[in-house]
Amino acid sequence: MGNCLKRNQTQLQQNQQCPKCHVVFQAQTSALLYQQHVTNCRVRPIQNQPVQSRNLLVGDVVIEPNHHPIPNPNPNPRTTPHYIQDDFQNRKQKYYWCKELLPGSKIKYKWNKKLSPPMPAANVSEMLALPWVQIKNSEFPIKQTWFRLQLEKKRIPWQQGAETLSVNKESFLMTTLNMYKEINWHKEVKVHIDGDKVLDAGGLLREWANLIMKEIIHPESGMFQLADCEDVSYKINCEADTDEHIIDCFKLLGIVVGKCIFERIPLNIYFDRSIIKHIIGQPIFLEDIYYYDRQLYQSWDFLVNNKFEADDISEFFVIYRQSKGDYYELKKGGQTIQLDMDNCQEYVNLCIEYYTYISVKPFLTAFLSTLYSIIPKQLLSLLEPLELEMILYGTPFIDINDWKDNTDYKGAYYRTHQTIQWFWEILEQLDQFNLAKFLQFCTGSTRTPVEGFRKLESNRGNCSKFCIESVPFTKANPYPKAHTCFNRLELPMYETREEIESYLKAVIQADMDGQFGME
């Protein structure tokens, strides 16, 4: 157990680290708790030397490869939102979608529908009192519930007032950049669009986040570029400008991502795996490069897993920087150090560190500093990469049967009403792309949480199922109308299947960024 753990000792005399999962136990922690954890830890030891084996100072943010436990929280949070109460009060069998690696693979994954485990505590207070170490080794639904409870302790109740973010419809990004530093993002934030009478009850915030992400990711900004991988995801452009405006945009991006996590808003845009690893403070390995650049991954994988002669590969410990027209030495004297079988692993590790950290350091600094101001990095370190992706993005597909099973009806409509049957028949014929567009029209988001449609929310953590409400059909306004704040669709009472199909498809083909029928 190390020199600091003596026989019959009841408390640790100095910080101790689990050799398997790298959780750090603080001095004065129960020695018995530490011994029990090491004995029962289910995390397998890391076999390969991580790229970042030291703390990396990123501006005022330290990206730490180790997980740090959070002290036991105050067991009396201000309020418990409905979406969490349901986890304890509703004893029905519930399912969730889980993103898991395929057996024997470090790269490929699949989505599995799994039964949610029972909560390890009878109520919120008992749940909050559970130790960080126990939660770290729990299944995702338990981990997510504890994670959410911790965030709720940071929330400033809406009764204490809300923040207003006033933006111009023609310049969303610039007007947001002028205001975001003045806002307390742990408060309820209401987005007000200049000249618009629509009041925000959560839907406009989702739409605003989506629009800001789109502008920042857009190729014209020069901040991100498409990652060379199977999925459509984005990596930081190492050749982006480092002027004050671009750095400010990265800080704003950290705010948007942090607020989306805080408010449980699924992102519509994927980040590459290296960014995910930086967020949770985990080291980046060769397999993570598969989601950054497949060509680099294949080249480096060949180097570390095959035998070759030094004369076969004329490479040195340098990287050519096209934008600057010079060579960057991966280590001192790199221009004279030739790649060979003995140093190829070191070469690959240094290349990974350069591409995913050193070359993007100022941008990563800005992004993480503001993200951590909303979501503490200690809480984020609780998660594994795929788990953070599940929280950030929800599910990448729409289960139409789950949608139907979790829909309420108002007015003249009911489940077997003829117009409702036509409605679902038309949606069943749509592909996933158009289903996502229609879901965005109705809710402000293209995705659902991993728990599916039963966990759709309005504002303030209230569960709000998708609802279809009947309204009279008029030629003056024959289109469906969405109230994204409440996940409600006003569907006119069409007389024929052809009518409803025509108007539904017109809505789907229209601009989904707040320009057509959304409130």
Short mmCIF file of C-alpha atoms in Angstrom, two decimals:
data_model
loop_
_atom_site.label_atom_id
_atom_site.label_comp_id
_atom_site.label_asym_id
_atom_site.label_seq_id
_atom_site.Cartn_x
_atom_site.Cartn_y
_atom_site.Cartn_z
CA MET A 1 0.00 0.00 0.00
CA GLY A 2 3.03 2.29 0.11
CA ASN A 3 5.12 3.75 2.89
CA CYS A 4 2.43 6.11 4.14
CA LEU A 5 -0.04 3.34 5.05
CA LYS A 6 1.12 1.68 8.25
CA ARG A 7 -0.27 -1.27 10.16
CA ASN A 8 -3.43 -0.43 12.17
CA GLN A 9 -3.51 3.06 10.68
CA THR A 10 -7.06 4.49 10.63
CA GLN A 11 -6.45 7.52 8.40
CA LEU A 12 -4.21 8.25 5.43
CA GLN A 13 -1.27 10.43 6.39
CA GLN A 14 -0.92 11.80 2.83
CA ASN A 15 -2.76 11.67 -0.49
CA GLN A 16 -3.00 8.15 -1.95
CA GLN A 17 -3.85 7.20 -5.54
CA CYS A 18 -5.66 4.07 -6.67
CA PRO A 19 -3.25 2.19 -8.98
CA LYS A 20 -6.16 1.09 -11.19
CA CYS A 21 -8.52 4.02 -11.76
CA HIS A 22 -6.19 6.77 -10.46
CA VAL A 23 -8.78 8.20 -8.07
CA VAL A 24 -6.94 10.30 -5.46
CA PHE A 25 -7.87 9.82 -1.78
CA GLN A 26 -7.08 12.92 0.27
CA ALA A 27 -5.06 12.84 3.48
CA GLN A 28 -7.18 12.10 6.60
CA THR A 29 -9.48 9.84 4.55
CA SER A 30 -10.32 6.51 6.16
CA ALA A 31 -7.53 4.03 5.38
CA LEU A 32 -10.11 1.22 5.40
CA LEU A 33 -12.14 3.00 2.71
CA TYR A 34 -9.00 3.30 0.57
CA GLN A 35 -8.11 -0.39 1.02
CA GLN A 36 -11.66 -1.49 0.19
CA HIS A 37 -11.66 0.62 -2.93
CA VAL A 38 -8.34 -0.75 -4.23
CA THR A 39 -9.50 -4.32 -3.54
CA ASN A 40 -12.85 -3.89 -5.31
CA CYS A 41 -11.92 -1.42 -8.05
CA ARG A 42 -13.34 -2.59 -11.36
CA VAL A 43 -11.21 -0.34 -13.57
CA ARG A 44 -8.42 -2.25 -15.27
CA PRO A 45 -4.92 -0.80 -14.99
CA ILE A 46 -3.77 1.25 -17.97
CA GLN A 47 -1.24 -0.75 -19.95
CA ASN A 48 0.15 1.93 -22.24
CA GLN A 49 1.97 5.04 -21.15
CA PRO A 50 -0.46 7.98 -21.55
CA VAL A 51 0.43 10.87 -23.77
CA GLN A 52 -0.13 13.35 -20.93
CA SER A 53 1.37 11.81 -17.81
CA ARG A 54 1.76 15.17 -16.11
CA ASN A 55 -0.56 18.01 -15.23
CA LEU A 56 -0.96 20.38 -18.16
CA LEU A 57 -1.39 24.03 -17.33
CA VAL A 58 -3.83 25.56 -19.80
CA GLY A 59 -4.00 29.23 -18.94
CA ASP A 60 -5.76 29.34 -15.59
CA VAL A 61 -7.05 25.79 -16.08
CA VAL A 62 -5.13 22.68 -15.08
CA ILE A 63 -6.04 19.65 -17.17
CA GLU A 64 -5.28 16.80 -14.83
CA PRO A 65 -4.98 13.17 -15.95
CA ASN A 66 -6.03 12.02 -12.48
CA HIS A 67 -9.57 12.01 -11.07
CA HIS A 68 -10.04 14.01 -7.88
CA PRO A 69 -12.86 13.08 -5.48
CA ILE A 70 -15.30 15.76 -4.47
CA PRO A 71 -15.92 16.26 -0.75
CA ASN A 72 -19.25 14.97 0.55
CA PRO A 73 -21.86 17.56 -0.47
CA ASN A 74 -24.43 19.34 1.59
CA PRO A 75 -27.31 16.79 1.63
CA ASN A 76 -29.91 19.56 1.44
CA PRO A 77 -30.14 20.93 -2.11
CA ARG A 78 -32.44 23.91 -2.60
CA THR A 79 -34.94 22.06 -4.77
CA THR A 80 -35.25 18.73 -6.50
CA PRO A 81 -36.50 19.14 -10.08
CA HIS A 82 -39.20 16.85 -11.41
CA TYR A 83 -36.90 15.03 -13.83
CA ILE A 84 -34.84 13.78 -10.85
CA GLN A 85 -37.80 13.08 -8.56
CA ASP A 86 -39.07 10.67 -11.18
CA ASP A 87 -35.91 8.53 -10.79
CA PHE A 88 -36.81 7.86 -7.15
CA GLN A 89 -40.63 7.89 -7.19
CA ASN A 90 -41.44 6.00 -10.39
CA ARG A 91 -40.68 2.32 -9.79
CA LYS A 92 -41.72 1.16 -13.27
CA GLN A 93 -39.09 -0.57 -15.38
CA LYS A 94 -37.30 2.09 -17.40
CA TYR A 95 -34.84 1.82 -20.25
CA TYR A 96 -32.11 4.01 -21.63
CA TRP A 97 -29.81 3.95 -24.65
CA CYS A 98 -26.17 3.27 -23.82
CA LYS A 99 -23.17 3.92 -26.08
CA GLU A 100 -20.68 1.07 -25.50
CA LEU A 101 -17.49 -0.20 -27.09
CA LEU A 102 -17.79 -3.44 -29.00
CA PRO A 103 -16.21 -6.42 -27.19
CA GLY A 104 -12.46 -6.48 -27.82
CA SER A 105 -12.43 -3.09 -29.56
CA LYS A 106 -10.96 0.22 -28.41
CA ILE A 107 -12.53 2.11 -31.30
CA LYS A 108 -15.84 0.73 -32.56
CA TYR A 109 -19.00 1.15 -30.51
CA LYS A 110 -22.72 0.47 -30.72
CA TRP A 111 -25.91 1.67 -29.03
CA ASN A 112 -27.62 -0.80 -26.71
CA LYS A 113 -31.01 -0.45 -25.05
CA LYS A 114 -30.53 -1.31 -21.39
CA LEU A 115 -32.69 -1.59 -18.30
CA SER A 116 -32.03 1.24 -15.85
CA PRO A 117 -30.66 -0.03 -12.54
CA PRO A 118 -32.44 0.85 -9.28
CA MET A 119 -31.12 3.87 -7.44
CA PRO A 120 -28.68 2.89 -4.65
CA ALA A 121 -30.48 5.26 -2.26
CA ALA A 122 -34.09 5.71 -1.18
CA ASN A 123 -34.17 9.48 -1.62
CA VAL A 124 -32.21 12.50 -2.78
CA SER A 125 -30.53 13.18 0.57
CA GLU A 126 -29.21 9.62 0.81
CA MET A 127 -28.09 9.76 -2.80
CA LEU A 128 -26.11 12.95 -2.25
CA ALA A 129 -24.39 11.41 0.77
CA LEU A 130 -22.92 8.54 -1.28
CA PRO A 131 -19.12 8.79 -1.74
CA TRP A 132 -17.61 9.92 -5.03
CA VAL A 133 -15.72 6.63 -5.36
CA GLN A 134 -18.92 4.56 -5.25
CA ILE A 135 -20.60 6.76 -7.85
CA LYS A 136 -17.52 6.64 -10.12
CA ASN A 137 -17.88 2.85 -10.40
CA SER A 138 -21.67 2.87 -10.85
CA GLU A 139 -23.72 2.40 -14.01
CA PHE A 140 -24.44 5.46 -16.12
CA PRO A 141 -28.02 6.25 -14.92
CA ILE A 142 -26.87 6.31 -11.28
CA LYS A 143 -23.83 8.38 -12.17
CA GLN A 144 -25.92 10.82 -14.20
CA THR A 145 -28.49 11.28 -11.41
CA TRP A 146 -25.74 12.05 -8.86
CA PHE A 147 -24.05 14.36 -11.38
CA ARG A 148 -27.33 16.25 -11.93
CA LEU A 149 -28.00 16.56 -8.20
CA GLN A 150 -24.58 18.13 -7.72
CA LEU A 151 -25.29 20.65 -10.49
CA GLU A 152 -28.67 21.53 -8.97
CA LYS A 153 -26.85 22.70 -5.85
CA LYS A 154 -25.21 25.36 -8.04
CA ARG A 155 -28.46 26.53 -9.57
CA ILE A 156 -29.76 29.92 -8.45
CA PRO A 157 -33.55 29.51 -8.09
CA TRP A 158 -35.70 31.35 -10.62
CA GLN A 159 -37.50 33.02 -7.71
CA GLN A 160 -34.32 35.08 -7.22
CA GLY A 161 -34.70 36.53 -10.69
CA ALA A 162 -33.65 35.60 -14.20
CA GLU A 163 -30.98 36.93 -16.53
CA THR A 164 -32.01 38.33 -19.91
CA LEU A 165 -29.86 37.85 -23.00
CA SER A 166 -30.99 40.32 -25.66
CA VAL A 167 -29.83 39.37 -29.14
CA ASN A 168 -30.34 40.69 -32.61
CA LYS A 169 -31.79 38.23 -35.11
CA GLU A 170 -29.39 39.45 -37.81
CA SER A 171 -26.25 39.22 -35.64
CA PHE A 172 -26.78 36.52 -33.03
CA LEU A 173 -23.08 35.99 -32.47
CA MET A 174 -21.90 39.58 -32.13
CA THR A 175 -24.72 40.68 -29.82
CA THR A 176 -24.12 37.62 -27.64
CA LEU A 177 -20.38 38.34 -27.48
CA ASN A 178 -21.21 41.82 -26.21
CA MET A 179 -23.33 40.47 -23.33
CA TYR A 180 -22.29 36.99 -22.24
CA LYS A 181 -19.70 38.12 -19.65
CA GLU A 182 -22.34 40.10 -17.75
CA ILE A 183 -24.62 37.09 -17.22
CA ASN A 184 -24.70 34.68 -14.29
CA TRP A 185 -25.16 31.42 -16.16
CA HIS A 186 -26.22 29.50 -13.03
CA LYS A 187 -29.40 31.56 -13.11
CA GLU A 188 -32.35 31.01 -15.39
CA VAL A 189 -31.46 32.74 -18.67
CA LYS A 190 -34.20 34.06 -20.93
CA VAL A 191 -33.32 34.89 -24.51
CA HIS A 192 -35.02 37.96 -25.94
CA ILE A 193 -34.87 38.59 -29.67
CA ASP A 194 -34.96 42.30 -30.49
CA GLY A 195 -38.27 43.22 -32.09
CA ASP A 196 -39.87 39.85 -31.27
CA LYS A 197 -42.81 39.50 -28.89
CA VAL A 198 -42.21 35.81 -28.17
CA LEU A 199 -41.45 35.13 -24.48
CA ASP A 200 -38.77 32.54 -23.70
CA ALA A 201 -39.79 29.63 -21.49
CA GLY A 202 -36.84 27.47 -22.52
CA GLY A 203 -37.36 26.98 -26.25
CA LEU A 204 -35.56 30.13 -27.36
CA LEU A 205 -32.57 29.22 -25.20
CA ARG A 206 -32.28 25.89 -27.04
CA GLU A 207 -32.62 27.63 -30.39
CA TRP A 208 -30.05 30.29 -29.41
CA ALA A 209 -27.51 27.63 -28.38
CA ASN A 210 -28.00 25.82 -31.66
CA LEU A 211 -27.48 28.98 -33.70
CA ILE A 212 -24.35 30.05 -31.80
CA MET A 213 -22.83 26.58 -32.28
CA LYS A 214 -23.57 26.71 -36.00
CA GLU A 215 -21.92 30.10 -36.43
CA ILE A 216 -18.81 29.13 -34.49
CA ILE A 217 -18.43 25.80 -36.31
CA HIS A 218 -19.08 27.34 -39.75
CA PRO A 219 -16.02 27.06 -42.06
CA GLU A 220 -15.95 30.84 -42.53
CA SER A 221 -15.10 31.33 -38.85
CA GLY A 222 -11.88 29.32 -39.31
CA MET A 223 -12.15 28.04 -35.72
CA PHE A 224 -12.95 24.39 -36.46
CA GLN A 225 -12.54 21.93 -39.26
CA LEU A 226 -14.11 18.59 -40.02
CA ALA A 227 -12.38 15.66 -38.39
CA ASP A 228 -11.34 12.90 -40.78
CA CYS A 229 -13.51 10.14 -39.34
CA GLU A 230 -16.66 8.14 -40.05
CA ASP A 231 -18.96 10.43 -38.06
CA VAL A 232 -19.48 14.11 -38.82
CA SER A 233 -17.51 15.73 -36.01
CA TYR A 234 -15.30 18.77 -35.60
CA LYS A 235 -11.79 19.37 -34.29
CA ILE A 236 -10.14 22.68 -33.37
CA ASN A 237 -8.32 24.25 -36.30
CA CYS A 238 -4.72 24.57 -35.14
CA GLU A 239 -4.18 27.30 -37.76
CA ALA A 240 -7.04 29.51 -36.52
CA ASP A 241 -6.29 33.15 -35.83
CA THR A 242 -5.26 33.92 -32.26
CA ASP A 243 -6.68 37.44 -32.22
CA GLU A 244 -8.89 38.62 -29.37
CA HIS A 245 -12.15 38.05 -31.26
CA ILE A 246 -11.43 34.38 -31.98
CA ILE A 247 -10.30 33.73 -28.40
CA ASP A 248 -13.51 35.40 -27.20
CA CYS A 249 -15.53 33.12 -29.48
CA PHE A 250 -13.88 30.05 -27.93
CA LYS A 251 -14.77 31.41 -24.49
CA LEU A 252 -18.36 31.86 -25.64
CA LEU A 253 -18.35 28.30 -26.94
CA GLY A 254 -17.35 27.10 -23.46
CA ILE A 255 -20.31 29.04 -22.03
CA VAL A 256 -22.73 27.53 -24.55
CA VAL A 257 -21.56 23.95 -23.96
CA GLY A 258 -21.56 24.48 -20.18
CA LYS A 259 -25.06 25.95 -20.20
CA CYS A 260 -26.34 23.13 -22.41
CA ILE A 261 -24.96 20.56 -19.95
CA PHE A 262 -26.43 22.53 -17.04
CA GLU A 263 -29.89 22.73 -18.67
CA ARG A 264 -29.81 19.24 -20.24
CA ILE A 265 -29.96 20.57 -23.82
CA PRO A 266 -28.55 18.07 -26.34
CA LEU A 267 -25.95 19.53 -28.70
CA ASN A 268 -26.52 19.20 -32.43
CA ILE A 269 -22.80 19.21 -33.26
CA TYR A 270 -20.17 16.59 -32.39
CA PHE A 271 -16.66 17.31 -31.12
CA ASP A 272 -13.77 14.96 -31.88
CA ARG A 273 -12.68 12.56 -29.13
CA SER A 274 -9.60 14.57 -28.12
CA ILE A 275 -11.81 17.50 -27.07
CA ILE A 276 -14.02 15.13 -25.07
CA LYS A 277 -10.94 13.75 -23.31
CA HIS A 278 -9.67 17.26 -22.50
CA ILE A 279 -13.04 18.20 -20.97
CA ILE A 280 -12.97 15.29 -18.50
CA GLY A 281 -9.21 15.58 -17.92
CA GLN A 282 -8.22 12.17 -19.28
CA PRO A 283 -5.05 11.38 -21.25
CA ILE A 284 -5.30 11.00 -25.01
CA PHE A 285 -4.27 7.67 -26.54
CA LEU A 286 -3.62 6.48 -30.05
CA GLU A 287 -7.12 5.00 -30.38
CA ASP A 288 -8.60 8.46 -29.76
CA ILE A 289 -6.85 9.71 -32.91
CA TYR A 290 -9.18 7.46 -34.91
CA TYR A 291 -11.86 10.11 -34.27
CA TYR A 292 -9.47 12.98 -35.01
CA ASP A 293 -7.75 11.94 -38.26
CA ARG A 294 -7.96 8.40 -39.62
CA GLN A 295 -4.91 8.81 -41.84
CA LEU A 296 -2.75 9.88 -38.91
CA TYR A 297 -4.18 7.03 -36.85
CA GLN A 298 -3.37 4.45 -39.52
CA SER A 299 0.16 5.80 -39.99
CA TRP A 300 0.95 5.87 -36.27
CA ASP A 301 -0.73 2.53 -35.64
CA PHE A 302 1.53 1.01 -38.30
CA LEU A 303 4.63 2.47 -36.66
CA VAL A 304 3.93 1.09 -33.18
CA ASN A 305 2.59 -2.30 -34.27
CA ASN A 306 4.99 -3.31 -37.06
CA LYS A 307 8.69 -3.91 -37.49
CA PHE A 308 10.64 -1.70 -39.85
CA GLU A 309 14.19 -0.65 -40.60
CA ALA A 310 15.30 2.94 -39.98
CA ASP A 311 16.28 3.22 -43.64
CA ASP A 312 12.68 2.36 -44.66
CA ILE A 313 11.23 5.52 -43.08
CA SER A 314 13.01 8.84 -43.42
CA GLU A 315 11.28 10.66 -40.58
CA PHE A 316 12.67 12.84 -37.81
CA PHE A 317 11.23 14.21 -34.55
CA VAL A 318 9.81 17.31 -36.26
CA ILE A 319 6.46 18.45 -37.65
CA TYR A 320 6.21 20.83 -40.58
CA ARG A 321 3.88 23.77 -39.89
CA GLN A 322 2.50 24.90 -43.20
CA SER A 323 1.00 28.18 -41.96
CA LYS A 324 4.32 29.29 -40.46
CA GLY A 325 6.58 27.66 -43.02
CA ASP A 326 8.84 26.11 -40.40
CA TYR A 327 9.52 22.89 -38.51
CA TYR A 328 8.43 22.30 -34.92
CA GLU A 329 10.79 20.09 -32.91
CA LEU A 330 8.90 17.46 -30.93
CA LYS A 331 11.85 17.33 -28.54
CA LYS A 332 15.14 19.18 -28.25
CA GLY A 333 17.36 18.38 -31.23
CA GLY A 334 14.44 16.71 -33.02
CA GLN A 335 15.74 17.62 -36.48
CA THR A 336 18.67 15.24 -35.97
CA ILE A 337 16.78 12.40 -34.21
CA GLN A 338 15.69 9.82 -36.77
CA LEU A 339 12.65 7.64 -36.23
CA ASP A 340 13.42 3.98 -35.54
CA MET A 341 11.92 0.93 -33.82
CA ASP A 342 13.25 1.96 -30.41
CA ASN A 343 11.80 5.46 -30.35
CA CYS A 344 8.64 5.11 -32.47
CA GLN A 345 6.29 4.97 -29.42
CA GLU A 346 7.82 8.17 -28.04
CA TYR A 347 7.49 9.79 -31.46
CA VAL A 348 3.79 8.89 -31.71
CA ASN A 349 3.10 10.11 -28.17
CA LEU A 350 4.78 13.45 -28.87
CA CYS A 351 2.89 13.83 -32.16
CA ILE A 352 -0.42 13.19 -30.41
CA GLU A 353 0.43 15.76 -27.75
CA TYR A 354 1.38 18.33 -30.39
CA TYR A 355 -1.72 17.93 -32.56
CA THR A 356 -4.30 17.65 -29.76
CA TYR A 357 -2.83 20.05 -27.19
CA ILE A 358 0.24 22.15 -28.02
CA SER A 359 -0.98 23.38 -31.42
CA VAL A 360 -4.43 24.36 -30.05
CA LYS A 361 -3.41 25.48 -26.55
CA PRO A 362 -4.74 29.09 -26.64
CA PHE A 363 -8.11 27.94 -27.99
CA LEU A 364 -8.39 25.06 -25.54
CA THR A 365 -7.47 27.42 -22.70
CA ALA A 366 -10.30 29.80 -23.55
CA PHE A 367 -12.88 27.06 -24.11
CA LEU A 368 -12.17 25.10 -20.91
CA SER A 369 -11.87 28.15 -18.64
CA THR A 370 -15.46 29.23 -19.28
CA LEU A 371 -16.88 25.70 -19.45
CA TYR A 372 -15.45 24.95 -16.00
CA SER A 373 -16.94 28.20 -14.66
CA ILE A 374 -20.37 26.59 -15.14
CA ILE A 375 -19.62 22.87 -14.73
CA PRO A 376 -16.77 22.11 -12.28
CA LYS A 377 -14.06 19.95 -13.84
CA GLN A 378 -14.12 17.71 -10.74
CA LEU A 379 -17.70 16.76 -11.61
CA LEU A 380 -16.89 16.21 -15.27
CA SER A 381 -14.00 13.92 -14.31
CA LEU A 382 -16.62 11.54 -12.90
CA LEU A 383 -17.54 10.59 -16.48
CA GLU A 384 -15.94 8.35 -19.07
CA PRO A 385 -15.64 9.66 -22.67
CA LEU A 386 -18.65 7.79 -24.03
CA GLU A 387 -20.70 8.83 -21.01
CA LEU A 388 -19.94 12.50 -21.56
CA GLU A 389 -20.93 12.08 -25.19
CA MET A 390 -24.23 10.54 -24.07
CA ILE A 391 -24.89 13.60 -21.90
CA LEU A 392 -23.73 16.11 -24.53
CA TYR A 393 -25.50 14.69 -27.57
CA GLY A 394 -28.28 12.35 -26.45
CA THR A 395 -29.15 9.72 -29.06
CA PRO A 396 -28.27 10.15 -32.77
CA PHE A 397 -31.47 8.44 -33.86
CA ILE A 398 -35.20 8.86 -33.28
CA ASP A 399 -37.31 5.92 -32.13
CA ILE A 400 -40.73 6.61 -33.62
CA ASN A 401 -42.44 4.03 -31.40
CA ASP A 402 -40.97 5.65 -28.29
CA TRP A 403 -42.20 9.01 -29.59
CA LYS A 404 -45.75 7.67 -30.00
CA ASP A 405 -45.73 5.97 -26.58
CA ASN A 406 -44.75 9.21 -24.85
CA THR A 407 -47.15 11.63 -26.53
CA ASP A 408 -50.11 13.35 -24.89
CA TYR A 409 -53.15 14.72 -26.72
CA LYS A 410 -55.29 17.78 -26.07
CA GLY A 411 -58.51 19.22 -27.40
CA ALA A 412 -60.38 16.97 -29.79
CA TYR A 413 -57.43 14.67 -30.40
CA TYR A 414 -56.84 11.22 -28.92
CA ARG A 415 -54.55 8.33 -29.85
CA THR A 416 -56.90 6.69 -32.37
CA HIS A 417 -58.25 9.90 -33.92
CA GLN A 418 -58.09 9.71 -37.72
CA THR A 419 -55.90 12.82 -38.09
CA ILE A 420 -53.51 11.47 -35.44
CA GLN A 421 -53.26 8.12 -37.24
CA TRP A 422 -52.42 9.94 -40.48
CA PHE A 423 -49.86 12.04 -38.58
CA TRP A 424 -47.94 9.00 -37.31
CA GLU A 425 -48.21 7.15 -40.61
CA ILE A 426 -46.55 10.11 -42.36
CA LEU A 427 -43.79 10.36 -39.74
CA GLU A 428 -43.09 6.62 -40.00
CA GLN A 429 -42.28 7.10 -43.68
CA LEU A 430 -39.68 9.80 -43.02
CA ASP A 431 -35.96 9.05 -42.85
CA GLN A 432 -33.90 9.95 -39.78
CA PHE A 433 -32.71 13.24 -41.26
CA ASN A 434 -36.23 14.58 -41.80
CA LEU A 435 -37.46 13.16 -38.49
CA ALA A 436 -34.70 15.15 -36.79
CA LYS A 437 -35.74 18.31 -38.62
CA PHE A 438 -39.34 17.86 -37.55
CA LEU A 439 -38.31 17.14 -33.95
CA GLN A 440 -36.33 20.39 -34.00
CA PHE A 441 -39.39 22.23 -35.29
CA CYS A 442 -41.43 20.85 -32.37
CA THR A 443 -38.92 20.99 -29.51
CA GLY A 444 -35.98 23.17 -30.59
CA SER A 445 -33.61 20.19 -30.62
CA THR A 446 -32.81 17.48 -33.16
CA ARG A 447 -32.10 14.90 -30.45
CA THR A 448 -33.62 13.27 -27.42
CA PRO A 449 -31.91 12.36 -24.13
CA VAL A 450 -30.61 8.79 -23.81
CA GLU A 451 -33.73 8.04 -21.74
CA GLY A 452 -35.84 8.83 -24.79
CA PHE A 453 -39.00 10.90 -25.14
CA ARG A 454 -40.14 10.24 -21.58
CA LYS A 455 -37.42 12.65 -20.43
CA LEU A 456 -38.32 15.61 -22.65
CA GLU A 457 -38.46 18.76 -20.53
CA SER A 458 -39.75 22.29 -20.57
CA ASN A 459 -37.92 24.85 -18.45
CA ARG A 460 -37.01 24.55 -14.74
CA GLY A 461 -36.55 20.78 -14.88
CA ASN A 462 -40.22 20.00 -15.43
CA CYS A 463 -40.89 16.85 -17.44
CA SER A 464 -42.94 17.87 -20.45
CA LYS A 465 -43.99 15.13 -22.83
CA PHE A 466 -44.55 15.86 -26.48
CA CYS A 467 -48.14 17.03 -26.90
CA ILE A 468 -50.38 17.38 -29.94
CA GLU A 469 -53.24 19.84 -29.53
CA SER A 470 -56.11 20.27 -31.95
CA VAL A 471 -56.85 23.65 -33.54
CA PRO A 472 -59.36 24.51 -36.29
CA PHE A 473 -58.11 24.34 -39.85
CA THR A 474 -58.17 27.71 -41.61
CA LYS A 475 -56.92 28.65 -45.06
CA ALA A 476 -55.39 31.81 -43.58
CA ASN A 477 -52.97 29.75 -41.45
CA PRO A 478 -53.12 26.08 -42.41
CA TYR A 479 -49.68 25.08 -41.09
CA PRO A 480 -48.86 23.28 -37.85
CA LYS A 481 -47.53 25.60 -35.16
CA ALA A 482 -44.89 24.64 -32.60
CA HIS A 483 -44.39 25.89 -29.04
CA THR A 484 -40.85 24.67 -28.47
CA CYS A 485 -40.79 25.86 -24.85
CA PHE A 486 -43.43 23.27 -23.98
CA ASN A 487 -42.81 20.59 -26.67
CA ARG A 488 -46.32 21.24 -27.94
CA LEU A 489 -47.55 21.03 -31.54
CA GLU A 490 -50.78 22.72 -32.58
CA LEU A 491 -52.05 20.50 -35.39
CA PRO A 492 -54.99 21.73 -37.46
CA MET A 493 -57.85 19.28 -37.90
CA TYR A 494 -57.23 18.34 -41.52
CA GLU A 495 -59.94 16.55 -43.45
CA THR A 496 -57.73 14.41 -45.71
CA ARG A 497 -54.43 12.57 -45.50
CA GLU A 498 -53.17 14.51 -48.50
CA GLU A 499 -53.72 17.82 -46.68
CA ILE A 500 -51.85 16.88 -43.54
CA GLU A 501 -49.00 15.33 -45.56
CA SER A 502 -48.65 18.45 -47.68
CA TYR A 503 -48.45 20.86 -44.75
CA LEU A 504 -46.23 18.64 -42.61
CA LYS A 505 -43.71 18.29 -45.42
CA ALA A 506 -43.81 22.05 -46.03
CA VAL A 507 -42.84 22.58 -42.40
CA ILE A 508 -40.04 20.00 -42.58
CA GLN A 509 -38.59 21.51 -45.75
CA ALA A 510 -38.63 25.02 -44.29
CA ASP A 511 -35.80 26.70 -42.35
CA MET A 512 -35.74 25.21 -38.87
CA ASP A 513 -33.75 28.04 -37.30
CA GLY A 514 -36.63 30.00 -35.89
CA GLN A 515 -37.91 31.41 -39.16
CA PHE A 516 -41.03 29.31 -39.63
CA GLY A 517 -43.87 28.84 -37.17
CA MET A 518 -41.78 28.40 -34.02
CA GLU A 519 -42.60 30.09 -30.71
#
